[in-house]
Coordinates of C-alpha atoms in Angstrom, one line a residue:
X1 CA 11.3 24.5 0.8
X2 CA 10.1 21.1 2.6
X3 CA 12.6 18.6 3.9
X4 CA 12.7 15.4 2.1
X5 CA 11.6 12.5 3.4
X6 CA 14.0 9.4 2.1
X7 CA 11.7 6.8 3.3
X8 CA 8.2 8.2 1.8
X9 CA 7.3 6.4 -1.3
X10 CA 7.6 8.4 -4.8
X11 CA 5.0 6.6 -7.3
X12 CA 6.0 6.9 -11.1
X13 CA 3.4 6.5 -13.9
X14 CA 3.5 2.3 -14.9
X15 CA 5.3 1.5 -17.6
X16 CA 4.7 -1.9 -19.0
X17 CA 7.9 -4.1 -19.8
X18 CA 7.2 -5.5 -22.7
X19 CA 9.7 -8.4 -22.4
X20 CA 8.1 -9.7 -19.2
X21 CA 7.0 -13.3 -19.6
X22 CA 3.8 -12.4 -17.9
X23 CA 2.5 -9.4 -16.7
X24 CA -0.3 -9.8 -13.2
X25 CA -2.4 -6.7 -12.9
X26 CA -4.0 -6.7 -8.8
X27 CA -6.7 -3.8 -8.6
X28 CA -8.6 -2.7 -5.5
X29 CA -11.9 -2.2 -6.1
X30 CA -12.7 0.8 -7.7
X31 CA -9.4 1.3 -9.9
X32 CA -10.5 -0.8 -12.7
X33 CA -10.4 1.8 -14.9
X34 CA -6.8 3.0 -14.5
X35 CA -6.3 -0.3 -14.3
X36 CA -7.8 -1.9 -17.9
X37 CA -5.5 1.5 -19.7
X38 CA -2.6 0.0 -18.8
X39 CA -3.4 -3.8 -18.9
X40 CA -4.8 -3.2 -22.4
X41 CA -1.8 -2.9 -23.9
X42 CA -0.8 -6.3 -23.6
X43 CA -2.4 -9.2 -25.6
X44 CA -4.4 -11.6 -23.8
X45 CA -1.7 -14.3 -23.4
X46 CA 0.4 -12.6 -21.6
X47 CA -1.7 -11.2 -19.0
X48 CA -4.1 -12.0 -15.7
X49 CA -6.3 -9.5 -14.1
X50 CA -7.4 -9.5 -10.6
X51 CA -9.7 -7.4 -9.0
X52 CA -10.1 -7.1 -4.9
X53 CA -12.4 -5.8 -2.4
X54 CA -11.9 -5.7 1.0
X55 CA -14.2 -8.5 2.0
X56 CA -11.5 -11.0 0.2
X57 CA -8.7 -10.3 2.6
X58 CA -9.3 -13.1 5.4
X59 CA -7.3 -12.4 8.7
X60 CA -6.0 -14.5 11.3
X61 CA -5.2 -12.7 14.3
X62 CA -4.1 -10.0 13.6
X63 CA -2.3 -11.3 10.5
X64 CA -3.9 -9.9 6.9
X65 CA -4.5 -13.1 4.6
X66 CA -4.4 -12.3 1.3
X67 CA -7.1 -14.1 -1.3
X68 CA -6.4 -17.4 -2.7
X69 CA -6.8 -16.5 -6.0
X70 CA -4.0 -14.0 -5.6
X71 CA -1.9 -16.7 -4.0
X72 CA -2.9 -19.3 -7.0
X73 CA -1.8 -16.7 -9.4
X74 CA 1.5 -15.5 -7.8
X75 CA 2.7 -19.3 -7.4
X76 CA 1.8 -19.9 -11.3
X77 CA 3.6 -17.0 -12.7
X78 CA 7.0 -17.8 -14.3
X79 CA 10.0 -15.5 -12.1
X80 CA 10.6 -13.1 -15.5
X81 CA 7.0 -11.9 -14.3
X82 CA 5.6 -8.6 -13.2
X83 CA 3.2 -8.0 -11.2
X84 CA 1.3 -4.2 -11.8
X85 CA -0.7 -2.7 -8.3
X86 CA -3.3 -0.6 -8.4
X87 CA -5.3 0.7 -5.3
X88 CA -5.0 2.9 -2.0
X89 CA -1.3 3.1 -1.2
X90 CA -2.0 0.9 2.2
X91 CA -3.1 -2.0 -0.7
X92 CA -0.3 -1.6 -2.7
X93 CA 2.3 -2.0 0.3
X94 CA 0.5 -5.2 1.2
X95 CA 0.4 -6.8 -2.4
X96 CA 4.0 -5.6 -2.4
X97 CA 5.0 -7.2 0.8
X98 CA 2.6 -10.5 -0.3
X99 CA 4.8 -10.6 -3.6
X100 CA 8.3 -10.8 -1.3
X101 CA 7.0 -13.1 0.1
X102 CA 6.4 -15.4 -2.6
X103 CA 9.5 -15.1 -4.0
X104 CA 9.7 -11.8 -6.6
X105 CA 11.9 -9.0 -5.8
X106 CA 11.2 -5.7 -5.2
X107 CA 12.1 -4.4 -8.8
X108 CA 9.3 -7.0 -10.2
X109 CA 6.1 -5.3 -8.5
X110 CA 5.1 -2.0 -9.9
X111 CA 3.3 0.2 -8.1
X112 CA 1.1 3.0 -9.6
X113 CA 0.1 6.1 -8.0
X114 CA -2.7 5.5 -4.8
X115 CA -5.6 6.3 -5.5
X116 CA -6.0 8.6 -2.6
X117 CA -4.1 11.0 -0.1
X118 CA -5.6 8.4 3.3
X119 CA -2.7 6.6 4.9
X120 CA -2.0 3.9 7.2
X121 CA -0.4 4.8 10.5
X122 CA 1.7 2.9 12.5
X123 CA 1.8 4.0 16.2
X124 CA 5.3 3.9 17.7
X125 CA 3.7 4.0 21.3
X126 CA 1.4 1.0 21.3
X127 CA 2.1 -0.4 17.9
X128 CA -1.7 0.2 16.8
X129 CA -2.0 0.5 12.9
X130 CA -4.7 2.8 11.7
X131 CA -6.3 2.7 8.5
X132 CA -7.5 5.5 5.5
X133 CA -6.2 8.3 7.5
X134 CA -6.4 11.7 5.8
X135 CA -4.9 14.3 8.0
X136 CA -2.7 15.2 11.2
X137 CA -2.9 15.0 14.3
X138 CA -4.7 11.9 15.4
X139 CA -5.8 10.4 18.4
X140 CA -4.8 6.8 18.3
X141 CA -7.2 4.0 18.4
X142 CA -5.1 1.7 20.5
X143 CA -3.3 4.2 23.8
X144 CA -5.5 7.6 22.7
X145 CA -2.6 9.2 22.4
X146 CA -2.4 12.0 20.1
X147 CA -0.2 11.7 16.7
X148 CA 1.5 13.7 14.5
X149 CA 1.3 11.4 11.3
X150 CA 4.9 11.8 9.8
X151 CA 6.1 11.5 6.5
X152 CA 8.2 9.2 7.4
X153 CA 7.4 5.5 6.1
X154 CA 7.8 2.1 6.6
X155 CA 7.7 -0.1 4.1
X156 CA 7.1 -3.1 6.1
X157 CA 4.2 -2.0 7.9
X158 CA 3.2 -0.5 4.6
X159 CA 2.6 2.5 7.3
X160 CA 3.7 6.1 7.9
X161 CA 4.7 7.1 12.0
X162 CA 2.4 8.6 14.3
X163 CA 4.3 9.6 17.3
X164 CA 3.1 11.2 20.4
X165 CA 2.4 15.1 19.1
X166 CA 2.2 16.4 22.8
X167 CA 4.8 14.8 25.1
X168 CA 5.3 17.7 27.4
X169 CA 2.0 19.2 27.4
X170 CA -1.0 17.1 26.9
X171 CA -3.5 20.1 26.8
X172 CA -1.6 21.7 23.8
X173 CA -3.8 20.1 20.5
X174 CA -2.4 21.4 17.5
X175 CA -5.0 22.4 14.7
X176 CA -5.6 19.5 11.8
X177 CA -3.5 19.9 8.8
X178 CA -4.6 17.3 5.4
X179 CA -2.3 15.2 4.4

């Protein structure tokens, strides 16, 4: 029996709420069709569908910027809205975190299951975030230092925890284990 993690994300199938004002559907590329099943049972009127690759995300530092058409569509949605994510779970946490910020709540944006097992690690050591990482341990791409990718999660990094897997004896590597 496995401990369980309070902080790592549980995805249950999308149901639509029908009395939503408006419904936004955001899709990574690739998950249009999971996407269109679900956004198909709404009538037209009441819907807008977005689809994203990862060339539309514009950074500024080290800030991710998302797409101005997701920012033009957010700001014209009345608040009885919800908004419907589909994509790796890294792009759901970031249209999740994009959604608080433009005023929904938590409850409004729905998230449906990733679309893969690859995560996003946050280091705890040198605060490095790794992307589409699909098992444990790695070395990190910031200090090198070798993680053990936890299930614990943060929802603001929209991350799981890689901490230092070998504290006391560097030349002790543990054998890979997928995620």
């Amino acid at each position: 029996m496995g401990i369980e993690v309070k902080s790592k994300p549980s995805y249950q199938p999308v149901e639509i709420d029908l009395t939503a004002s408006m419904s936004l559907f955001v899709g990574e590329e690739g998950r249009s069709d999971a996407m269109t099943e679900v956004s198909e049972k709404l009538e037209a009127d009441k819907k807008t569908v977005l689809y994203f690759s990862l060339s539309d995300w514009a950074t500024e530092g080290s800030e991710k910027l998302p797409p101005q058409a997701l920012l033009n569509a957010m700001a014209s949605l009345p608040m009885s809205s919800k908004i419907y994510v589909f994509g790796s779970e890294a792009f759901l946490w970031d249209i999740h975190q994009f959604a608080l910020g433009a005023g929904f709540m938590s409850e409004q944006v729905k998230l449906n299951e990733p679309a893969s097992s690859a995560r996003r690690v946050f280091c705890t050591h040198c605060y490095s975030v790794m992307e589409d990482i699909v098992e444990t341990p790695i070395h990190c791409q910031g200090c090198g230092l070798l993680l053990l990718v936890r299930d614990h999660f943060s929802r603001a990094h929209g991350a799981y925890v890689g901490l230092n897997i070998n504290a006391e004896d560097p030349t002790e590597i543990p054998e890979k284990e997928a995620l």
